[in-house]
Tab-separated table of C-alpha atoms in Angstrom:
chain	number	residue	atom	x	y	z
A	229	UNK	CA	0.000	0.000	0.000
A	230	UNK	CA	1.068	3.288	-0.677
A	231	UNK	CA	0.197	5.980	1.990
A	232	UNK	CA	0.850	9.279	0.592
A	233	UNK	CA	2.468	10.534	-2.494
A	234	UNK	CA	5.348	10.940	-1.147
A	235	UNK	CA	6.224	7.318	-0.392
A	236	UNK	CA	6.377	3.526	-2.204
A	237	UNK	CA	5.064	0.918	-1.188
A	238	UNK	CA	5.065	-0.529	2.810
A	239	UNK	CA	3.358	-3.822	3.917
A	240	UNK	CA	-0.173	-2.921	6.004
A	241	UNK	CA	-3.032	-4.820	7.317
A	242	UNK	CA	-6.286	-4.388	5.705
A	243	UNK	CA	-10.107	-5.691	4.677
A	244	UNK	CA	-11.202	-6.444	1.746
A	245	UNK	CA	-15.326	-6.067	1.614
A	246	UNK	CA	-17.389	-8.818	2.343
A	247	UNK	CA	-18.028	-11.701	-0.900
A	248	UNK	CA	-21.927	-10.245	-2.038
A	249	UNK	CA	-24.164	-13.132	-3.820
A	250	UNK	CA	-22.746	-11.952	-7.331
A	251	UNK	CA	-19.187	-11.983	-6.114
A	252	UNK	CA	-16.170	-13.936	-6.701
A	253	UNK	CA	-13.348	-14.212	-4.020
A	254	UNK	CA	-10.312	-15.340	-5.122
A	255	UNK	CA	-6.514	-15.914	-3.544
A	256	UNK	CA	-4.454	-14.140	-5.474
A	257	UNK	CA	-1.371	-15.195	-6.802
A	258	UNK	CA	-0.139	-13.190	-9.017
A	259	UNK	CA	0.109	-9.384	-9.723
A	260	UNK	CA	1.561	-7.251	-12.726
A	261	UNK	CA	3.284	-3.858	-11.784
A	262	UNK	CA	2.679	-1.925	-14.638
A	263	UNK	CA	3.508	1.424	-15.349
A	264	UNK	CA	0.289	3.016	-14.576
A	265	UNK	CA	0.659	1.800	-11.050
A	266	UNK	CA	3.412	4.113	-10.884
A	267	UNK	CA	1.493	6.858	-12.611
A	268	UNK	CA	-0.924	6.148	-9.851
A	269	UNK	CA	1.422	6.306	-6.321
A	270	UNK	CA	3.021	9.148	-7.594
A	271	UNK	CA	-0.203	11.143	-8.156
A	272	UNK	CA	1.099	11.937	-11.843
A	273	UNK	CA	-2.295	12.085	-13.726
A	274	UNK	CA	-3.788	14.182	-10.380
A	275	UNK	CA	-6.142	11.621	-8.980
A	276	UNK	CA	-5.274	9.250	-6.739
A	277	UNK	CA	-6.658	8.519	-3.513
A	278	UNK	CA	-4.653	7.417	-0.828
A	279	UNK	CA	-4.114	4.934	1.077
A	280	UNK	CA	-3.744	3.086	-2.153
A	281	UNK	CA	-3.547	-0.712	-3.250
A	282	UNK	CA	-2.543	-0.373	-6.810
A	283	UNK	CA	-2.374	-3.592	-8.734
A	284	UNK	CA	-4.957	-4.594	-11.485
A	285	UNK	CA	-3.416	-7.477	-13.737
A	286	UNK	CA	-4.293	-9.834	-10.890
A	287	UNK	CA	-4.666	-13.188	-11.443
A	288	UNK	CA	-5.309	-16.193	-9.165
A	289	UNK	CA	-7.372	-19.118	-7.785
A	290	UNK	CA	-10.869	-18.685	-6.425
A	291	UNK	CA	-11.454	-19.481	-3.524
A	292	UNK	CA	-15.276	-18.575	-2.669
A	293	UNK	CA	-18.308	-17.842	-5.131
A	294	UNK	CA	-21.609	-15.753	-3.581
A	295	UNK	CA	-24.733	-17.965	-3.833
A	296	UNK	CA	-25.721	-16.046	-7.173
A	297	UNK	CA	-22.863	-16.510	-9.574
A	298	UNK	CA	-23.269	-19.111	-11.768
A	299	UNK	CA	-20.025	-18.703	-14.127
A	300	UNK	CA	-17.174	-19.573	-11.391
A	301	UNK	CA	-16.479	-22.344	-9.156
A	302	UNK	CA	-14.027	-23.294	-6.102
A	303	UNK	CA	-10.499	-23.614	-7.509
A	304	UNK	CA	-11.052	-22.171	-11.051
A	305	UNK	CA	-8.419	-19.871	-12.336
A	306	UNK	CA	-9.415	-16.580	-13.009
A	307	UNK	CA	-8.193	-13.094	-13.077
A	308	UNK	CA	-8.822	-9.017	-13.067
A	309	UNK	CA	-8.513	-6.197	-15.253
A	310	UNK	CA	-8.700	-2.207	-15.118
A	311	UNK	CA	-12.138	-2.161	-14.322
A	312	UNK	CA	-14.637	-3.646	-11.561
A	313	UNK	CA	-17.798	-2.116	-12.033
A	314	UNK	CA	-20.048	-0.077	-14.572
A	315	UNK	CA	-23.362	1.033	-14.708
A	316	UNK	CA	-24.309	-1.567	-17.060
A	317	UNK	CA	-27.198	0.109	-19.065
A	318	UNK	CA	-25.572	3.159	-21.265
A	319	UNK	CA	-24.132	2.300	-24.727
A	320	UNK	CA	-20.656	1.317	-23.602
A	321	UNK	CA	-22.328	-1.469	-21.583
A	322	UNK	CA	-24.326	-2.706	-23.765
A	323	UNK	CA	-22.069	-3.445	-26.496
A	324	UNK	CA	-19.147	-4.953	-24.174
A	325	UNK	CA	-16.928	-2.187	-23.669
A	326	UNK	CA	-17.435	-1.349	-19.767
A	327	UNK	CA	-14.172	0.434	-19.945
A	328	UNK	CA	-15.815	3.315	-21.901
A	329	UNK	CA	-18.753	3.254	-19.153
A	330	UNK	CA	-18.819	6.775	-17.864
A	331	UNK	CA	-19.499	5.442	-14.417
A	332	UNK	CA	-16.572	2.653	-14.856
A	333	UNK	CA	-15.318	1.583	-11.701
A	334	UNK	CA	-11.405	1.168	-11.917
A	335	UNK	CA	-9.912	-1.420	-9.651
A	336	UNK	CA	-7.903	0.903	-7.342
A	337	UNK	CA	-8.500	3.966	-6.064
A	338	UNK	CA	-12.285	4.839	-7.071
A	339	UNK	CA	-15.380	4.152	-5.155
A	340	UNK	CA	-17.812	1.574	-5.235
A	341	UNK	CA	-21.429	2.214	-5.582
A	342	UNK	CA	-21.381	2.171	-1.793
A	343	UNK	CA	-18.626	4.669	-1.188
A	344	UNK	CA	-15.633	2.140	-0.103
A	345	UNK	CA	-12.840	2.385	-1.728
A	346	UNK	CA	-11.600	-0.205	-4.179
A	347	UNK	CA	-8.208	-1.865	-3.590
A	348	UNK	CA	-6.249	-3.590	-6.499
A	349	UNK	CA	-4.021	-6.816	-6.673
A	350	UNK	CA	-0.895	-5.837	-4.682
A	351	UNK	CA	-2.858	-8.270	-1.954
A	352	UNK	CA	-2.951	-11.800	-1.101
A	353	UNK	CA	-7.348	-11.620	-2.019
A	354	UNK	CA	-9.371	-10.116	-3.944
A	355	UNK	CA	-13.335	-9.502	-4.273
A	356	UNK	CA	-15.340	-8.932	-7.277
A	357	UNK	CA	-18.324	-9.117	-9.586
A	358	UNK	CA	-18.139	-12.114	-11.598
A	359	UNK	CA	-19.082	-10.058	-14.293
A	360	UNK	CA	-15.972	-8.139	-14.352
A	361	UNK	CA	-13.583	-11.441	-13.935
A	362	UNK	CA	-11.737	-13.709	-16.403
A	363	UNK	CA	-11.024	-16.959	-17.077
A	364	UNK	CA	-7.744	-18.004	-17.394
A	365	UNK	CA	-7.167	-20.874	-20.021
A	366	UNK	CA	-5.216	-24.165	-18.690
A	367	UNK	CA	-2.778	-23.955	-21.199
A	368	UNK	CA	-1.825	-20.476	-20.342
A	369	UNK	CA	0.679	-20.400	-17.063
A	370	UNK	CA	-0.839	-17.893	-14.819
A	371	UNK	CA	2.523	-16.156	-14.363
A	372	UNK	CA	2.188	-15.375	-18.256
A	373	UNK	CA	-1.869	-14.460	-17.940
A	374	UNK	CA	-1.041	-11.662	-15.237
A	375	UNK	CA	0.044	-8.862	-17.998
A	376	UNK	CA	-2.178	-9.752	-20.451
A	377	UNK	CA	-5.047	-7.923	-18.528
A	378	UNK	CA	-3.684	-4.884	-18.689
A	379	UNK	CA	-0.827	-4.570	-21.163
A	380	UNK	CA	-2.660	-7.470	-23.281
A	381	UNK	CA	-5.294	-6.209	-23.818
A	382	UNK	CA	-4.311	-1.837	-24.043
A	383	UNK	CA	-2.747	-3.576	-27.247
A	384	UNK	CA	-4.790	-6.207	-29.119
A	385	UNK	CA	-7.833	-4.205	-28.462
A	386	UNK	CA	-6.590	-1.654	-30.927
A	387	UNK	CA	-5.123	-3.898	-33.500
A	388	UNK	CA	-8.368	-5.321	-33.612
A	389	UNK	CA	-10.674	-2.182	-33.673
A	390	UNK	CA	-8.510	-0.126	-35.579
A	391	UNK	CA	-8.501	-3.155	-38.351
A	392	UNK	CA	-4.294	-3.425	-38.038
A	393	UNK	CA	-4.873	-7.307	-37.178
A	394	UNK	CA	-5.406	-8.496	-41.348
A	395	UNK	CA	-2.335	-10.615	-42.267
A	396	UNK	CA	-0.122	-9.042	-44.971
A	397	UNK	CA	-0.237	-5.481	-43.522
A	398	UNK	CA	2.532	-3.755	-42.322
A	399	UNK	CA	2.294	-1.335	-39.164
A	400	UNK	CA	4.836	0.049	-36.734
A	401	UNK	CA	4.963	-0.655	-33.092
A	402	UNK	CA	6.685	2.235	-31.282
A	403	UNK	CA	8.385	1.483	-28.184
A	404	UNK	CA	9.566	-2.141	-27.651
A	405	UNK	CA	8.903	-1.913	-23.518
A	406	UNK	CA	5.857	-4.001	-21.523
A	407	UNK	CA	2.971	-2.440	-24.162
A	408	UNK	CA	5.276	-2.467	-27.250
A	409	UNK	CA	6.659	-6.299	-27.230
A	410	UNK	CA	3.307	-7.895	-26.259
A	411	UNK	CA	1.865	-5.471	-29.238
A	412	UNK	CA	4.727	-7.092	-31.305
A	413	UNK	CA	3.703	-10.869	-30.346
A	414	UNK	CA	0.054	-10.113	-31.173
A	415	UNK	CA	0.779	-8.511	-34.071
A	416	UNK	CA	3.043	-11.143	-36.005
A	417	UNK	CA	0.595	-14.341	-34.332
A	418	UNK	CA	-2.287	-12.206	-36.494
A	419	UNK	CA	-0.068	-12.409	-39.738
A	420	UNK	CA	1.112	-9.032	-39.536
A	421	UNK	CA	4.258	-7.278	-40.713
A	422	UNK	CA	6.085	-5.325	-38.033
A	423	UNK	CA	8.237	-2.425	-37.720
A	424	UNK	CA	9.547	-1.517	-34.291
A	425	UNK	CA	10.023	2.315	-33.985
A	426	UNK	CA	12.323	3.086	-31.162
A	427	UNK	CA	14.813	5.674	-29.659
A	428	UNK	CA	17.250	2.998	-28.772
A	429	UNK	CA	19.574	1.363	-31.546
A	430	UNK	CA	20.413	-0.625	-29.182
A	431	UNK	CA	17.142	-2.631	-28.943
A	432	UNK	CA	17.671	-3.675	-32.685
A	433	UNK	CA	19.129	-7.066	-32.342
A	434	UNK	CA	16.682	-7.780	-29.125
A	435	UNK	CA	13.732	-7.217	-31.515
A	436	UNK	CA	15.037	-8.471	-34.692
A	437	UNK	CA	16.520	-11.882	-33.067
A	438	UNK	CA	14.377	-12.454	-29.821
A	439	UNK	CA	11.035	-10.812	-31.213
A	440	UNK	CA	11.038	-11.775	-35.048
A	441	UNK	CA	9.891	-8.128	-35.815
A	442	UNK	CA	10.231	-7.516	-39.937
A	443	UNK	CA	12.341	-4.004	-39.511
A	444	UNK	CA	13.826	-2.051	-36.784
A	445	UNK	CA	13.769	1.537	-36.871
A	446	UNK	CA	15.489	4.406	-34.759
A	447	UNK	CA	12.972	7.536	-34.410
A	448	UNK	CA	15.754	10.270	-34.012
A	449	UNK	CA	17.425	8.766	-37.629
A	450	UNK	CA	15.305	11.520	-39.707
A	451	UNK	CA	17.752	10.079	-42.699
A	452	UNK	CA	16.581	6.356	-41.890
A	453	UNK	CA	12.638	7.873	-41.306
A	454	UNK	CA	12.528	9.679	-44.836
A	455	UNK	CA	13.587	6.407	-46.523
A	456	UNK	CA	10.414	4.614	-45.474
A	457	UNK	CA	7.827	7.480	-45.449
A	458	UNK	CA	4.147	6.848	-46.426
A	459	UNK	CA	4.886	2.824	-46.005
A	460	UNK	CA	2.873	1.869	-42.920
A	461	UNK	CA	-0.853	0.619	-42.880
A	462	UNK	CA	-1.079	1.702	-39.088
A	463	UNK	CA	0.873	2.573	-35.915
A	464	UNK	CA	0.394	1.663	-32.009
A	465	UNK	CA	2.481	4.228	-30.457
A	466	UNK	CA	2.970	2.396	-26.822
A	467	UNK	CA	5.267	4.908	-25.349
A	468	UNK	CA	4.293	6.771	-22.232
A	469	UNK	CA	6.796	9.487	-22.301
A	470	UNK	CA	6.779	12.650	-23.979
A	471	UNK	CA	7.714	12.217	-27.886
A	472	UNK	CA	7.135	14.206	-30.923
A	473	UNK	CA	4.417	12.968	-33.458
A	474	UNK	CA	5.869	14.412	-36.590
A	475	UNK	CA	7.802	11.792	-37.378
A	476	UNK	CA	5.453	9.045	-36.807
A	477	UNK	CA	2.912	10.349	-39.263
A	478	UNK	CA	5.043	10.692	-42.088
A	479	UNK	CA	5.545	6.772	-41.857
A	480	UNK	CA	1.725	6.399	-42.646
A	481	UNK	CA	0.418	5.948	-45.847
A	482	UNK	CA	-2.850	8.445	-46.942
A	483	UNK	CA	-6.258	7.355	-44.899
A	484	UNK	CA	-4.241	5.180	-42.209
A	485	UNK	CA	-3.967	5.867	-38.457
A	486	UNK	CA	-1.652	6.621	-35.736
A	487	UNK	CA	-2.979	5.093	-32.166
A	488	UNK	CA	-1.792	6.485	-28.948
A	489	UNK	CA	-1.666	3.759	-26.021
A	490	UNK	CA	0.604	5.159	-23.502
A	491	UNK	CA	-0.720	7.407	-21.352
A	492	UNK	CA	2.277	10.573	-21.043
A	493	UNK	CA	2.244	12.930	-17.867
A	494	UNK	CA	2.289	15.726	-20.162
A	495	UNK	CA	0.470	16.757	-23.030
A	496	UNK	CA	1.853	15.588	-26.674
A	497	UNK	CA	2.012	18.108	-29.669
A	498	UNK	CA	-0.388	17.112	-32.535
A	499	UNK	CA	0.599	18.656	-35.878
A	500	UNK	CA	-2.367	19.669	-37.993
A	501	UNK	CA	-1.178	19.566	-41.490
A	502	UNK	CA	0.202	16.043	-41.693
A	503	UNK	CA	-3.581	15.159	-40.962
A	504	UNK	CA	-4.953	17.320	-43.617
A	505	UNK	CA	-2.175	16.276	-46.500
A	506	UNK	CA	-2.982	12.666	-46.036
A	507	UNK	CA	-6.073	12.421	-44.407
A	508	UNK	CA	-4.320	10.127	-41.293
A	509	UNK	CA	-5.909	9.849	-38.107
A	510	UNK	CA	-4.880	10.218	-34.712
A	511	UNK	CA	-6.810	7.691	-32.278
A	512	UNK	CA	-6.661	6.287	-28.998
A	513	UNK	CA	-7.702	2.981	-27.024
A	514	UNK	CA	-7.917	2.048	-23.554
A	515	UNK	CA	-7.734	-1.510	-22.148
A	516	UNK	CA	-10.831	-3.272	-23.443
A	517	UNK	CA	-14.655	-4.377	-22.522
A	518	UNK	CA	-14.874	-7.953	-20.489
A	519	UNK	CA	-15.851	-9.627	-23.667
A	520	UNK	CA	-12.788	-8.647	-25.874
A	521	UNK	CA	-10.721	-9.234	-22.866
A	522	UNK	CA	-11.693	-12.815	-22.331
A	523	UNK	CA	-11.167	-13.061	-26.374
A	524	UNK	CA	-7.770	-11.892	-25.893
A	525	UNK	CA	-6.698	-14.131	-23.100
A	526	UNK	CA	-8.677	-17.214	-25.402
A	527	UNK	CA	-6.302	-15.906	-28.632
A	528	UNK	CA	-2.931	-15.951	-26.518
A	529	UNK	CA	-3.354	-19.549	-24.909
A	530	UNK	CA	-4.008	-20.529	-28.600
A	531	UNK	CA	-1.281	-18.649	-30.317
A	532	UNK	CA	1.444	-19.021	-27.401
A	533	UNK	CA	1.821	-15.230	-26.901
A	534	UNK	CA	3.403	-14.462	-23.402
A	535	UNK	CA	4.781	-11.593	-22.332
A	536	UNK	CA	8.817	-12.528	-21.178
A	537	UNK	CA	8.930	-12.782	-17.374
A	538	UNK	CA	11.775	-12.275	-15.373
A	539	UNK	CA	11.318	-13.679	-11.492
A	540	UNK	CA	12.175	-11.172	-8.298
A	541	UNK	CA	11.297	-11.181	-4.336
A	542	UNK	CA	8.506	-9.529	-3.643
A	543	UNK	CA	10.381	-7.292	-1.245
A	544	UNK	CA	11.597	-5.449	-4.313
A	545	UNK	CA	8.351	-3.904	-4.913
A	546	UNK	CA	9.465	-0.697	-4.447
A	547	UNK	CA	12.574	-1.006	-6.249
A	548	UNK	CA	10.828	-2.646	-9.589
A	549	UNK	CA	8.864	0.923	-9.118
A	550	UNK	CA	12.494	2.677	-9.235
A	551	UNK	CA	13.596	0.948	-11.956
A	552	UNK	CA	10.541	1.783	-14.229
A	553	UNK	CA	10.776	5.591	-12.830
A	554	UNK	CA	14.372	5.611	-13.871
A	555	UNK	CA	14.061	3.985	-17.250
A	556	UNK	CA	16.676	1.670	-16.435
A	557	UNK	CA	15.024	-1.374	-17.420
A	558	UNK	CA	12.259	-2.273	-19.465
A	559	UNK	CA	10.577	-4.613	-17.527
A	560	UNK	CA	6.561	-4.164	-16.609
A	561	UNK	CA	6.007	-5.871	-12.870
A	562	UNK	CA	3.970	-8.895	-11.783
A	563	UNK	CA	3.717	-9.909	-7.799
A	564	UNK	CA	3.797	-12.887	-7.624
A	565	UNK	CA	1.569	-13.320	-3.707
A	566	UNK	CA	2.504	-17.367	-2.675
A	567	UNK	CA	3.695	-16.934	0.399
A	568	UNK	CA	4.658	-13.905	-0.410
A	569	UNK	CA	7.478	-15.150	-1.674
A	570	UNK	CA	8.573	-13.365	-5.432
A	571	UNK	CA	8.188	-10.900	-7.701
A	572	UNK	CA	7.460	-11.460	-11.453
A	573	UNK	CA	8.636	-9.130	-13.994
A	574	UNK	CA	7.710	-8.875	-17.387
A	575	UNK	CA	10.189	-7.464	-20.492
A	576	UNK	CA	9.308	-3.987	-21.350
C-alpha cells in the first residue's frame, strides 16, 4: 500500500469487503506492476486517492463464489482487469466495452457504488463481480496471464478495432517496452508485418533476433525515417513518455492511423497539417470491454503469446517501481503473492 504521495510501497493490514451473492473471491497469486501503477502512487495524472492498493493485472485461484454466480467455481483460475464495475445500461455497456462506461469503476483507487474504496491486486485476495472477472485458459501459465489484462489487452484491443490485425499489412509498433513487445507478439501471431520504432539502436538485435519483428527503426534517424515514409498501414504508439508525433505520421500511408496507447504525464504536440495532407488519423484505445478481454486471453493460450517474465522477491516492490521511474530497465512488474514469496517481472 502506498500511503501518501510521497512514499512507495510498505506492507499494512487491511479488509477487503465482504463476498456479495454476485461476487467472486479469489486468492491471489499473481500481480503485474505496470507502469500506470506508478502513474498512480506518484499522483502523476492528479487523482489518486490514498491509502492506495494499486495492482490490477491480478490473477489467481478462487477461492469462494456468492450464492448467485453461476459462471465460477471453487479452484477455477481466473483473473482481473482495469475495471470492476459499470453502470451496465448506457451504450458502452451494452455493447461490451465497460471500460468506456462513464461510471466505470477502476480497480484501485475509485469508489464503489457504496462509497468504499476499491483496492487492487498488490494483496494476497481479492473480491469482485463475476461479471468483471476472467477466465484463465489451462494452457496459459498464470505467471504469463497476469500482464495480459492490462498490457494485453491496451494492445490487441486496438489492432483489432482499428482493423491493423489483417495478415499481410505492415504497421509500426513504437516502443519495444511491456505495451510495445506484447503489441509485437500479437501482431506477427495475427499475420502481420512489423516495424519496431524506437529511440534505442540498441534494442535492434533484441527485436530483430528475440522478437522476429520484420524491420527495426530508430525515431531520431530523420535520414533512416525519410527512406520509409508513407509505407505503414497503421501505428500503435505504446510509449508513455513525452515524444514528438511528426515523425510518426510521415511513416503512414494516406487514410491510415496513428494510435496512442501510452498514457504521457504531459500533453503531446499534434501537428495539424500532416492530418490534412494525407487524411491520417490520430486515435486512442484504452484496455478493453470484459468480452474482448476474455477473447484476448482465449487468442494468446491458442497462439502461445506471453509476455517474457523475469522472477524477483517480492520485497523489491518498491525497487521494480524505481527501476521503471528511472528507465533503467524495461521490464513491466507482476507480484507474484505465494507466500509472499517473489516478484514477477515482465520485459518492457
Amino acid at each position: 500500500m502506498a500511503k501518501h504521495v510521497s512514499e512507495w510501497m510498505i506492507y499494512i493490514f487491511c479488509t477487503c469487503r465482504a463476498t456479495g451473492e454476485k461476487d467472486v473471491a479469489f486468492k491471489v497469486l499473481y500481480c503485474g506492476i505496470c507502469h500506470s501503477d506508478l502513474h498512480m502512487v506518484k499522483n502523476e495524472w492528479g487523482f489518486s486517492v490514498y491509502p492506495l492498493v494499486p495492482g490490477h493485472e491480478i490473477v489467481g485461484e478462487v477461492t469462494e463464489v456468492g450464492n448467485k454466480v453461476q459462471k465460477f467455481k471453487v479452484g477455477d483460475r481466473v483473473g482481473v482487469g482495469c475495471v470492476v464495475g459499470s453502470c451496465r445500461s448506457c451504450d458502452s455497456c451494452k455493447d461490451d466495452l465497460e471500460n468506456y462506461c462513464p461510471q466505470s469503476i477502476l480497480t484501485y483507487g475509485a469508489k464503489y457504488h457504496d462509497g468504499t474504496i476499491t483496492y487492487g491486486g498488490y494483496s494476497d485476495t481479492m473480491v469482485a463481480d463475476e461479471q468483471f472477472i476472467g477466465r484463465i485458459p489451462e494452457n496459459l501459465p498464470l505467471d504469463a496471464a497476469a500482464p495480459l489484462l492490462c498490457a494485453g489487452i491496451t494492445v490487441y484491443s486496438p489492432l483489432r478495432y482499428y482493423g491493423l490485425d489483417k495478415p499481410g499489412l505492415h504497421i509500426g509498433v513504437v516502443g519495444l517496452g511491456g505495451l510495445g513487445h506484447v503489441a509485437v507478439k500479437f501482431a506477427k501471431a495475427m499475420g502481420v508485418k512489423v516495424t519496431v520504432i524506437s529511440t534505442t539502436p540498441t534494442k535492434k538485435k533484441e527485436a530483430l533476433e528475440n522478437f522476429g519483428v520484420d524491420s527495426f527503426l530508430v525515431s531520431r534517424d530523420h535520414h533512416q525515417l525519410q527512406g520509409v515514409t508513407g509505407s505503414l498501414d497503421g501505428i500503435i504508439d505504446t510509449v508513455s513518455a513525452e515524444h514528438p508525433l511528426l515523425p510518426l505520421l510521415g511513416l503512414l500511408k494516406s487514410n491510415e492511423k496513428l494510435v496512442l496507447v501510452g498514457a504521457p504525464e504531459k500533453p503531446l504536440e499534434l501537428p495539424i497539417f500532416p492530418l490534412l495532407q494525407g487524411r491520417k488519423v490520430v486515435g486512442g484505445s484504452m484496455a478493453g470491454g470484459m468480452k474482448e478481454t476474455q477473447e484476448m486471453v482465449d487468442f494468446a493460450a491458442a497462439h502461445n503469446v506471453k509476455p517474457d517474465i523475469e522472477v524477483i522477491a517480492t520485497e523489491y516492490v518498491n525497487t521494480a517501481m524505481e527501476r521503471l521511474l528511472s528507465r533503467s530497465e524495461t521490464c513491466l512488474a507482476i507480484v507474484e503473492r505465494k507466500e509472499k514469496k517473489s516478484l514477477l517481472r515482465s520485459c518492457l
